[in-house]
Each structure stands twice: as structure tokens, then as C-alpha cells.
Coordinates of C-alpha atoms in Angstrom, one line a residue:
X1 CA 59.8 9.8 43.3
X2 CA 63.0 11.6 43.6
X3 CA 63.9 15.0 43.4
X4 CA 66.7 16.8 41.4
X5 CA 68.1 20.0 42.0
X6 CA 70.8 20.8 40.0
X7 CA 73.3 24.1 39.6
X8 CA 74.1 24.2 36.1
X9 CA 76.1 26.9 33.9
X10 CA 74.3 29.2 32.3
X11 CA 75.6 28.3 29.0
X12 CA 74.9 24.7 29.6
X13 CA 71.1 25.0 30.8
X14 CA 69.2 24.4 27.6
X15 CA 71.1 21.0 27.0
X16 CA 70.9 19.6 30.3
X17 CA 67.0 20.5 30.1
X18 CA 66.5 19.0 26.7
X19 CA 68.0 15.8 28.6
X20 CA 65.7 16.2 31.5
X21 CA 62.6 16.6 29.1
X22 CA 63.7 13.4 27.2
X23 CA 64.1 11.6 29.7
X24 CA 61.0 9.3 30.1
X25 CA 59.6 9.2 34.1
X26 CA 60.1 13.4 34.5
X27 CA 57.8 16.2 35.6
X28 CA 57.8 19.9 37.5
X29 CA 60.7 20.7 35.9
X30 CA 61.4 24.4 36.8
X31 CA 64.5 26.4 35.9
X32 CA 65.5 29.6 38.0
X33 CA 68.0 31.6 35.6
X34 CA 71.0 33.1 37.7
X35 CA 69.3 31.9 40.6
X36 CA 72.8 30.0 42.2
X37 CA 75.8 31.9 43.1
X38 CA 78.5 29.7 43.9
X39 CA 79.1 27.9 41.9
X40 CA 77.4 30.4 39.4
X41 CA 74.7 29.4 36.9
X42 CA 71.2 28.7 37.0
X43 CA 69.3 26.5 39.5
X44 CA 67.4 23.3 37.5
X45 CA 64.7 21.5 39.3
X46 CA 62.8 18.4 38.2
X47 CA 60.8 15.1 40.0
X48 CA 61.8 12.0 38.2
X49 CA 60.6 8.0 39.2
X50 CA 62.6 6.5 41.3
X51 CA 63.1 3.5 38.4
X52 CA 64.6 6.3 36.3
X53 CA 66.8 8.4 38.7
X54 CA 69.6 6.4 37.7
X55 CA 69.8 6.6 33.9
X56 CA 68.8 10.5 34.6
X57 CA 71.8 10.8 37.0
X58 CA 74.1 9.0 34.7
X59 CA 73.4 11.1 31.9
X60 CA 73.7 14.5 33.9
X61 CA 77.2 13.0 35.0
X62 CA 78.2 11.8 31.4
X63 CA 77.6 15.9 30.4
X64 CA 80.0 16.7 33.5
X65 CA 77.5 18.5 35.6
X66 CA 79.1 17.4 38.6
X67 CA 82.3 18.7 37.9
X68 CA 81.2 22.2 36.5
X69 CA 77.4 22.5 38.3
X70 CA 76.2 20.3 41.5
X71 CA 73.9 17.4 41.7
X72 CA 71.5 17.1 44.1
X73 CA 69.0 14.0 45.2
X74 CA 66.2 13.5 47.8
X75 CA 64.2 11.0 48.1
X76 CA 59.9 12.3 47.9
X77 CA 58.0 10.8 50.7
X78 CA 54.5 12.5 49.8
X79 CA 53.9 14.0 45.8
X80 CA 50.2 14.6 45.5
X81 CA 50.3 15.4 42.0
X82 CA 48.8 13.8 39.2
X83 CA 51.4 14.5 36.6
X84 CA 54.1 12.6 39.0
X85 CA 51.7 9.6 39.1
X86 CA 51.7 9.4 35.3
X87 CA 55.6 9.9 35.5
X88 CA 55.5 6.5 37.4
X89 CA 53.5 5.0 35.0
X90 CA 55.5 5.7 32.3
X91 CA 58.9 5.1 33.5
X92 CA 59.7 1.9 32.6
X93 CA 60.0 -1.1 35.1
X94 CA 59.2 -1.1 39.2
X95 CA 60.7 1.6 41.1
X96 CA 60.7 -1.3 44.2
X97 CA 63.0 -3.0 42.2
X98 CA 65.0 -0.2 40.8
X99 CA 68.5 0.6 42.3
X100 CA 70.5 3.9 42.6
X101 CA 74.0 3.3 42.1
X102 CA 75.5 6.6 42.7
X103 CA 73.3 7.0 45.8
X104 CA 74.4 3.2 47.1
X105 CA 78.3 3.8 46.1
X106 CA 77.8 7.3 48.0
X107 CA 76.4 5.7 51.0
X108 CA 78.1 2.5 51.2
X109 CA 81.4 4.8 50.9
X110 CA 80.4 7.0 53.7
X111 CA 79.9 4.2 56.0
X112 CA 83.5 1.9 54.9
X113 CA 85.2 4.8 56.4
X114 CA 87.3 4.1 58.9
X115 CA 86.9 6.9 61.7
X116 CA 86.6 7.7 65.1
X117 CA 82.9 7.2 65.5
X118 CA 83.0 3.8 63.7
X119 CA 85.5 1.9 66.0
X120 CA 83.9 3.4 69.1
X121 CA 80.9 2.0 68.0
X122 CA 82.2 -1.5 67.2
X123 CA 84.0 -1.4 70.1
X124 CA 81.3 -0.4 72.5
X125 CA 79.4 -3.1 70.8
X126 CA 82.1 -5.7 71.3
X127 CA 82.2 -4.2 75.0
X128 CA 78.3 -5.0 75.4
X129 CA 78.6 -8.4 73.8
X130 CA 81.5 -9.8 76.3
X131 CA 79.2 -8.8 79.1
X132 CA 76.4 -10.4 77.5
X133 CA 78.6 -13.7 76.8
X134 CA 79.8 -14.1 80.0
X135 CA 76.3 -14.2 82.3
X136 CA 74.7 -15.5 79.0
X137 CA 72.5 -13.0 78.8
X138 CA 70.9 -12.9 75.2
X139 CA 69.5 -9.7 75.2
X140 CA 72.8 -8.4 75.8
X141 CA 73.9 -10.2 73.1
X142 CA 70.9 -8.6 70.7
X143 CA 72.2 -5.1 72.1
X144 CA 75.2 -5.6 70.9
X145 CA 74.8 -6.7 67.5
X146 CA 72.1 -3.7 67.3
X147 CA 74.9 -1.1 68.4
X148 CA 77.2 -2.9 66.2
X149 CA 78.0 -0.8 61.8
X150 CA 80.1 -3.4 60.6
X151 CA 77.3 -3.8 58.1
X152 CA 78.5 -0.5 56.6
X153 CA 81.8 -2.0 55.2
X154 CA 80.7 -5.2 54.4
X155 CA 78.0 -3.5 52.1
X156 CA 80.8 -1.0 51.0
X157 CA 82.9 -4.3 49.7
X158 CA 79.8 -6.1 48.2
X159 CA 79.5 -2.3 46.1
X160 CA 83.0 -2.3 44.9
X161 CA 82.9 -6.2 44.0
X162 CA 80.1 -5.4 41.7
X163 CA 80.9 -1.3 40.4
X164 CA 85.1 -2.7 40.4
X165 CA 85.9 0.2 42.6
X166 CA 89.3 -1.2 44.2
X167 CA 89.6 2.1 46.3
X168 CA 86.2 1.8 47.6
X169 CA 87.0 -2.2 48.3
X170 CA 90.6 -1.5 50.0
X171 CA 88.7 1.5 52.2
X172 CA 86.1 -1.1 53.3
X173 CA 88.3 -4.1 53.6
X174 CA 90.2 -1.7 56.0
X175 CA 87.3 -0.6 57.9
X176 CA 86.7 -4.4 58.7
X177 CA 90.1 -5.4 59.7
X178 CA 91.3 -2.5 61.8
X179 CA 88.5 -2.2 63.1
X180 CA 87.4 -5.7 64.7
X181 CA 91.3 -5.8 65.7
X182 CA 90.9 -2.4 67.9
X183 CA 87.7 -3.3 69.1
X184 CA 88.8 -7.0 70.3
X185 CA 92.0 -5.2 71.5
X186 CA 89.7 -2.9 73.7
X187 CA 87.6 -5.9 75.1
X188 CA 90.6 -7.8 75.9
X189 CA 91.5 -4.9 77.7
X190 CA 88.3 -4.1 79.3
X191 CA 87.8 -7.8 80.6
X192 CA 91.1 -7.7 82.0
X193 CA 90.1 -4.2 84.1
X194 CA 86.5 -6.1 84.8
X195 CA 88.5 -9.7 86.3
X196 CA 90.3 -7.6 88.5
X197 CA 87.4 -5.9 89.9
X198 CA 86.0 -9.7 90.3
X199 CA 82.7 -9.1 88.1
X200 CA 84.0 -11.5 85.1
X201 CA 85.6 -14.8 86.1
X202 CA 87.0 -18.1 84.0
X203 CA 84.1 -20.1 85.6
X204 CA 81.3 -17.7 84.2
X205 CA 83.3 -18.4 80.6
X206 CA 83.8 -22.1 81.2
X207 CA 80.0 -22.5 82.7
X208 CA 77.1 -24.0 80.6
X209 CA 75.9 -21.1 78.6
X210 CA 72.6 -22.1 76.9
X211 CA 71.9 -18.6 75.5
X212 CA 75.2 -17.8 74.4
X213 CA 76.8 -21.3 73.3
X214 CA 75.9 -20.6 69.7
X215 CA 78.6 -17.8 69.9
X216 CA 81.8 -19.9 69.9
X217 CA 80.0 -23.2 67.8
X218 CA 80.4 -22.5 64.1
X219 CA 78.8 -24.6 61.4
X220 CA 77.1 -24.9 58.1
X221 CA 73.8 -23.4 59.8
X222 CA 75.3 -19.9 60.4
X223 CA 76.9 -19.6 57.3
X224 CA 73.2 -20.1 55.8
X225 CA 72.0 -17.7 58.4
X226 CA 74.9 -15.2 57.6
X227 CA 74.0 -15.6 53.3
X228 CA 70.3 -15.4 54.2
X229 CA 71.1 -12.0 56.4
X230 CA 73.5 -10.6 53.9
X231 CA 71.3 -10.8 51.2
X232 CA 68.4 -9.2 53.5
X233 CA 70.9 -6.5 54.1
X234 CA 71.8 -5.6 50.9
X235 CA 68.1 -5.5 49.2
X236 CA 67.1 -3.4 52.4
X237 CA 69.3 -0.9 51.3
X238 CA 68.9 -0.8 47.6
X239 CA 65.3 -0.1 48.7
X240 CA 65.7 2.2 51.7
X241 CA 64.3 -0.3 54.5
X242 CA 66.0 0.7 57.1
X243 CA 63.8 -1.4 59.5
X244 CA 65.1 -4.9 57.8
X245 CA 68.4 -3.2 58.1
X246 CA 68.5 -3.6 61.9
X247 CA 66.9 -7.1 61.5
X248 CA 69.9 -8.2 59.8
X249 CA 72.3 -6.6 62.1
X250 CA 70.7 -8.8 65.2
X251 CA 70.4 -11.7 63.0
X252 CA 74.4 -12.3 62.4
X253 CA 76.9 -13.4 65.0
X254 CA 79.7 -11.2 64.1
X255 CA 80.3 -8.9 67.1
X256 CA 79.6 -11.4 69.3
X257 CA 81.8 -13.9 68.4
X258 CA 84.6 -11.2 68.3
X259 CA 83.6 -10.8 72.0
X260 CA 84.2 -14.2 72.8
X261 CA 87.1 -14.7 71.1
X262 CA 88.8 -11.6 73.3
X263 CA 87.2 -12.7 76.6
X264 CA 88.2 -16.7 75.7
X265 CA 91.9 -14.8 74.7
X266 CA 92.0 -13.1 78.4
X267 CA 91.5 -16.4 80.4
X268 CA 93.8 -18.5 77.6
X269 CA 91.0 -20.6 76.6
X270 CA 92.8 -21.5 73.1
X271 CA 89.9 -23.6 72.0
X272 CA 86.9 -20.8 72.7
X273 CA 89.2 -18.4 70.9
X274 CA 89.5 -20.4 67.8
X275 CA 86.3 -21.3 67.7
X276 CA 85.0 -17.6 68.1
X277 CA 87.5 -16.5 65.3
X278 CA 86.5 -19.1 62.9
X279 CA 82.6 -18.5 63.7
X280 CA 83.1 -14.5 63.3
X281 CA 85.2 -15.0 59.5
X282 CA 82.2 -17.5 58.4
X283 CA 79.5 -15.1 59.1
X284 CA 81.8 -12.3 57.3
X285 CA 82.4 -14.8 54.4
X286 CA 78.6 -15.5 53.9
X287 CA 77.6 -12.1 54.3
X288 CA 80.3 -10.6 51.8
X289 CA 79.0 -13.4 49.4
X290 CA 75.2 -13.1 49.7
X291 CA 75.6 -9.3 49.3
X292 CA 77.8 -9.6 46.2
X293 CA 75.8 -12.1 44.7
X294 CA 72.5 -10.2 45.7
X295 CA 73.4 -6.6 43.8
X296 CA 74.8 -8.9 40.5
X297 CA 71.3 -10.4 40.6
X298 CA 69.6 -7.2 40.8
X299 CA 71.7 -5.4 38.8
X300 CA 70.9 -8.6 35.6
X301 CA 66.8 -8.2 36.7
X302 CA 66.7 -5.0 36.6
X303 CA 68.5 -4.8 32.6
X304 CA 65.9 -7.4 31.9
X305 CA 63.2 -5.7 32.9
X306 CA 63.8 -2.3 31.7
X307 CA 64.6 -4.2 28.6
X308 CA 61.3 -6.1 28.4
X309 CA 59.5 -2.9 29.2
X310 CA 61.1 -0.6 26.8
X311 CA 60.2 -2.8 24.1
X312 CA 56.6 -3.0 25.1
X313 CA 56.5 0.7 25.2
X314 CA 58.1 1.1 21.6

């Protein structure tokens, strides 16, 4: 279940609860006259199924309540009521299967900013992985990719594929570019300061690496892993699942062969470098196209169903 709390103007209240009452998948619905204060108008609360939030929040946009009121959503984790259970029930289609737009533009677009916070992140990530390259250490290696939000833009460009939000595409396309070129700058950088003071060497890059050779040896098996991992990705967020979220972050070599490719840079190993590169824009590519192709599918089901569903009810 979700809940709404909206600010609405007075003068606008009884139409935007007619909607909520209409609205099939919708119970408590309480509304607290003069209640808000800026912006002024009366506070409008309801619970609706998760499977139709979306249509709800659509409509509450199509009357401009977002531009003259406020629209609020939090996800329920506990309703014991009996009249949100029947809600469920009657709200057409699965609400496992049901996406939020608004809610997945609104995150994906928080975290396709490029900031501060985001490149130290990749680049501490990056940071962790060269370490974990050169003494083939594969934990390191997991660390890293943990540490590592470049799933944030990737989703934010799989979003703006599907909604045709150029702006929200360009900001996440940006996010990606700048900010795997800063934080390969800053490992090139920080294996140059870790050469001097002997703890990385060419021989620990050129050695046999049996942990870590997968890093620099692109082929057709991590572009399936990076499809099967962006698709992962994408369905754990249009269900909340954060915990497959971190699978899919340790499951893609993207920050580590950005690692590799700066270290390999530093000690002019052309071929490690290329390797690394071409290894790092394969996983991107599969990821980018898994997750598009993902939200299309979901987004064709879930008319289907709904469809289906609304006919069986009529």
C-alpha cells in the first residue's frame, strides 16, 4: 500500500476527492480543512494499492495539484486494516508487478546527478578496485563494485530511453562520462603516488592474476552477465529490492575494469588498457540495454494486465 498526503486548495478539495473516491484500490481517506499553511489549503489523506498509485498520481497531476497543492508518497510497510486488504483486492492487477513512474523518474533523477558525493564515491571505488587488481585480491575487487553508484545513471538513462526524457538522458549520460573520466584520472593519479612509495609495481600488473584476470578479458560471457545484471537491476528497483540491487552492483565488472585500465595506463601497458576500456563499455552497453528493454517489457505487461483485469471486473 501507499500513502498519499496531499495539500490541496480549498476551492479544489471536493474534486480532487471525488477523484480519490473513484479511484478503484482507495481507502482512509480523511480530509483536514485549513489544516496546511504554506502552501495554504486543506490537507487530503488517503491509502491506495500500490498497482494503482500510478493512475491515482497521474490523475492528481493531470488536475495540476503539484503545481498549485503538493503531492506526497510513502511507501506502507505494515496496514492492519481490513478495508486496505479489500483495497488490494480490488485494485486491478499485482502490485509486485506494478511500477511507479513518477516515483522511478524521481529517483533515477536524484541519483544521474552529477555531484560531489557521486564522483568521490566512484572514485574511491575505482581507488579500492586498483588495489584489489594489482595483489589480485577478489574481495577487494567485490568491495569495490559494492562502493561503486554508477548503477544510479545507468538506470537514470534506461528511464529516459523509455519516459523520452532527453534532459533526464543528457544528465545521466553525463553522470557516466565525467564521472568514470575523474575517477580513472584520480587512480592514475593515486597509483602514480602508490609506485613511488614502492607498494604497486609493473611486475604485480604483469604477474599471473587468477582472481583478477577476468578484469581486462572481455567477451560474449560478460556482456550476458552485464544484460542478465542490468535487467536484475532495473526490476529490483521498480519493486523496491534493494538487496538484489547490491547483487547486481557486485555482479558487473564496470569499476573494476576502469581500475585496470588506469593502473595498465600508469605502467604503459597499451594492451591491458584497451582491453580494460573495451571490457568496462561492454558491460555499460549490456546493462543500458537489458534495463531499457526490461522497463519496455514491464511497462507492455503491466497495460496487458490491467487491461485483462479491468475487463474481468466490468
Amino acid at each position: 500500500m501507499l500513502h498519499l498526503r496531499l495539500i490541496v486548495p480549498a476551492d479544489r478539495t471536493d474534486e480532487v476527492v471525488s477523484t480519490v473516491e473513484k479511484t478503484v484500490g482507495t481507502t482512509h481517506l480523511a480530509v483536514v480543512p485549513g489544516a496546511a499553511r504554506d502552501p495554504a489549503g486543506d490537507l487530503v489523506m488517503c491509502d491506495v494499492a500500490r498497482e494503482a498509485g500510478d493512475d491515482l498520481i497521474n490523475t492528481l497531476r493531470g488536475l495540476g495539484i503539484d503545481e498549485c497543492g503538493s503531492i506526497a508518497v510513502e511507501n506502507i510497510d505494515l496496514s492492519l486494516s481490513a478495508r486496505a486488504h479489500r483495497a488490494e483486492k480490488e485494485a486491478p492487477g499485482e502490485a509486485a508487478d506494478a511500477v511507479l513512474w513518477e516515483q522511478l523518474s524521481d529517483a533515477t533523477h536524484e541519483e544521474s546527478t552529477l555531484s560531489v558525493t557521486y564522483i568521490a564515491f566512484l572514485s574511491l571505488a575505482t581507488m579500492i578496485a586498483a588495489c584489489g587488481v594489482v595483489l589480485d585480491n577478489a574481495i577487494l575487487i567485490v568491495g569495490a563494485m559494492a562502493v561503486g553508484p554508477e548503477f544510479g545513471p545507468l538506470a537514470g538513462f534506461c528511464t529516459a530511453l523509455v519516459q523520452r526524457a532527453p534532459r533526464l538522458a543528457w544528465r545521466s549520460f553525463i553522470a557516466l562520462i565525467v564521472g568514470f573520466a575523474v575517477a580513472m584520472a584520480v587512480t592514475v593519479a593515486f597509483s602514480l603516488f602508490m609506485d613511488a612509495t614502492g607498494l604497486f609495481t609493473k611486475d604485480m600488473l604483469d604477474a599471473e592474476r587468477p582472481n583478477t584476470g577476468f578484469i581486462y578479458a572481455p567477451d560474449w560471457l560478460s556482456f550476458v552477465v552485464a544484460v542478465l545484471a542490468g535487467a536484475a537491476g532495473m526490476l529490483s528497483l521498480t519493486s523496491a529490492k534493494s538487496g538484489a540491487l547490491v547483487g547486481v552492483a557486485i555482479s558487473v565488472t564496470t569499476v573494476p575494469a576502469a581500475a585496470n585500465a588506469a593502473v595498465a595506463l600508469v605502467y604503459g601497458d597499451a594492451a591491458q588498457t584497451r582491453l580494460s576500456t573495451e571490457q568496462l563499455l561492454l558491460n555499460l552497453l549490456g546493462i543500458v540495454l537489458a534495463g531499457t528493454l526490461t522497463l519496455f517489457a514491464q511497462k507492455y505487461l503491466w497495460t496487458r494486465q490491467r487491461g485483462r483485469t479491468g475487463g474481468e471486473n466490468a
